[in-house]
Amino acid sequence: MIIKVLGPGCPKCKETEKIVLEAVKESGVVADVEKVSDLQEIMKHGVFSTPAVIVDGKVKAMGKVPSKKDVIAWIKG
């Protein structure tokens, strides 16, 4: 599983990355978590509002910090 956290590095983006890493650890799912801060790369995903979370190529959140509960649900599918 590949999870991407998209954002330039603002406080909300950092909080989102922290939540995603905690959710992965708590769920026990094996996943690669990537932080994407390059604006060109972010736009390639069709994301125009950050922070955003992409799980296996699907945008799960955009423009808001997701809850840990939501992230766990996404990765446990």
PDB file of C-alpha atoms in Angstrom:
ATOM      1  CA  MET A   1       0.000   0.000   0.000  1.00  0.00           C
ATOM      2  CA  ILE A   2       1.251   3.462  -0.886  1.00  0.00           C
ATOM      3  CA  ILE A   3      -0.050   6.482   1.003  1.00  0.00           C
ATOM      4  CA  LYS A   4       0.889   9.971  -0.129  1.00  0.00           C
ATOM      5  CA  VAL A   5       0.475  13.065   2.016  1.00  0.00           C
ATOM      6  CA  LEU A   6       0.414  16.107  -0.257  1.00  0.00           C
ATOM      7  CA  GLY A   7       1.207  19.603   0.942  1.00  0.00           C
ATOM      8  CA  PRO A   8       3.917  22.251   0.898  1.00  0.00           C
ATOM      9  CA  GLY A   9       4.765  21.928   4.596  1.00  0.00           C
ATOM     10  CA  CYS A  10       2.201  24.130   6.316  1.00  0.00           C
ATOM     11  CA  PRO A  11       1.117  23.282   9.897  1.00  0.00           C
ATOM     12  CA  LYS A  12      -2.021  21.463   8.647  1.00  0.00           C
ATOM     13  CA  CYS A  13       0.090  19.411   6.228  1.00  0.00           C
ATOM     14  CA  LYS A  14       2.470  18.417   9.034  1.00  0.00           C
ATOM     15  CA  GLU A  15      -0.479  17.480  11.261  1.00  0.00           C
ATOM     16  CA  THR A  16      -1.940  15.353   8.457  1.00  0.00           C
ATOM     17  CA  GLU A  17       1.354  13.510   7.985  1.00  0.00           C
ATOM     18  CA  LYS A  18       1.553  12.878  11.747  1.00  0.00           C
ATOM     19  CA  ILE A  19      -2.003  11.485  11.831  1.00  0.00           C
ATOM     20  CA  VAL A  20      -1.364   9.232   8.817  1.00  0.00           C
ATOM     21  CA  LEU A  21       1.836   7.826  10.351  1.00  0.00           C
ATOM     22  CA  GLU A  22       0.058   7.168  13.669  1.00  0.00           C
ATOM     23  CA  ALA A  23      -2.877   5.490  11.892  1.00  0.00           C
ATOM     24  CA  VAL A  24      -0.562   3.201   9.914  1.00  0.00           C
ATOM     25  CA  LYS A  25       1.310   2.234  13.089  1.00  0.00           C
ATOM     26  CA  GLU A  26      -1.892   1.576  15.066  1.00  0.00           C
ATOM     27  CA  SER A  27      -3.581  -0.416  12.298  1.00  0.00           C
ATOM     28  CA  GLY A  28      -0.615  -2.728  11.764  1.00  0.00           C
ATOM     29  CA  VAL A  29      -0.966  -2.387   7.980  1.00  0.00           C
ATOM     30  CA  VAL A  30       2.240  -2.418   5.962  1.00  0.00           C
ATOM     31  CA  ALA A  31       2.330   0.828   3.998  1.00  0.00           C
ATOM     32  CA  ASP A  32       4.826   3.211   2.478  1.00  0.00           C
ATOM     33  CA  VAL A  33       4.011   6.775   3.510  1.00  0.00           C
ATOM     34  CA  GLU A  34       5.397   9.430   1.175  1.00  0.00           C
ATOM     35  CA  LYS A  35       5.412  13.176   1.792  1.00  0.00           C
ATOM     36  CA  VAL A  36       4.933  15.109  -1.451  1.00  0.00           C
ATOM     37  CA  SER A  37       5.678  18.831  -1.259  1.00  0.00           C
ATOM     38  CA  ASP A  38       6.483  19.624  -4.914  1.00  0.00           C
ATOM     39  CA  LEU A  39       3.592  21.699  -6.303  1.00  0.00           C
ATOM     40  CA  GLN A  40       3.924  20.251  -9.820  1.00  0.00           C
ATOM     41  CA  GLU A  41       3.679  16.721  -8.418  1.00  0.00           C
ATOM     42  CA  ILE A  42       0.702  17.694  -6.247  1.00  0.00           C
ATOM     43  CA  MET A  43      -1.137  19.107  -9.276  1.00  0.00           C
ATOM     44  CA  LYS A  44      -0.484  15.919 -11.280  1.00  0.00           C
ATOM     45  CA  HIS A  45      -2.807  14.180  -8.836  1.00  0.00           C
ATOM     46  CA  GLY A  46      -5.605  16.688  -9.523  1.00  0.00           C
ATOM     47  CA  VAL A  47      -5.200  18.198  -6.063  1.00  0.00           C
ATOM     48  CA  PHE A  48      -5.608  21.964  -5.809  1.00  0.00           C
ATOM     49  CA  SER A  49      -6.195  22.263  -2.082  1.00  0.00           C
ATOM     50  CA  THR A  50      -3.854  20.913   0.583  1.00  0.00           C
ATOM     51  CA  PRO A  51      -3.385  19.012   2.760  1.00  0.00           C
ATOM     52  CA  ALA A  52      -4.457  15.953   0.786  1.00  0.00           C
ATOM     53  CA  VAL A  53      -4.162  12.222   1.326  1.00  0.00           C
ATOM     54  CA  ILE A  54      -3.956   9.658  -1.478  1.00  0.00           C
ATOM     55  CA  VAL A  55      -4.242   5.932  -0.752  1.00  0.00           C
ATOM     56  CA  ASP A  56      -3.173   3.623  -3.586  1.00  0.00           C
ATOM     57  CA  GLY A  57      -3.817   6.324  -6.195  1.00  0.00           C
ATOM     58  CA  LYS A  58      -7.233   7.417  -4.891  1.00  0.00           C
ATOM     59  CA  VAL A  59      -7.696  10.862  -3.341  1.00  0.00           C
ATOM     60  CA  LYS A  60      -9.271  10.305   0.069  1.00  0.00           C
ATOM     61  CA  ALA A  61      -9.058  13.831   1.526  1.00  0.00           C
ATOM     62  CA  MET A  62      -8.386  17.269   0.103  1.00  0.00           C
ATOM     63  CA  GLY A  63      -8.213  20.656   1.800  1.00  0.00           C
ATOM     64  CA  LYS A  64      -8.652  19.388   5.346  1.00  0.00           C
ATOM     65  CA  VAL A  65      -6.902  17.451   8.072  1.00  0.00           C
ATOM     66  CA  PRO A  66      -8.512  13.997   8.251  1.00  0.00           C
ATOM     67  CA  SER A  67      -9.270  12.294  11.542  1.00  0.00           C
ATOM     68  CA  LYS A  68      -7.187   9.303  12.569  1.00  0.00           C
ATOM     69  CA  LYS A  69     -10.400   7.250  12.573  1.00  0.00           C
ATOM     70  CA  ASP A  70     -10.990   8.115   8.895  1.00  0.00           C
ATOM     71  CA  VAL A  71      -7.407   7.271   7.920  1.00  0.00           C
ATOM     72  CA  ILE A  72      -7.600   3.881   9.664  1.00  0.00           C
ATOM     73  CA  ALA A  73     -10.855   3.147   7.809  1.00  0.00           C
ATOM     74  CA  TRP A  74      -9.236   4.025   4.466  1.00  0.00           C
ATOM     75  CA  ILE A  75      -6.217   1.819   4.984  1.00  0.00           C
ATOM     76  CA  LYS A  76      -8.124  -1.139   6.379  1.00  0.00           C
ATOM     77  CA  GLY A  77     -10.543  -0.736   3.448  1.00  0.00           C
TER      78      GLY A  77
END
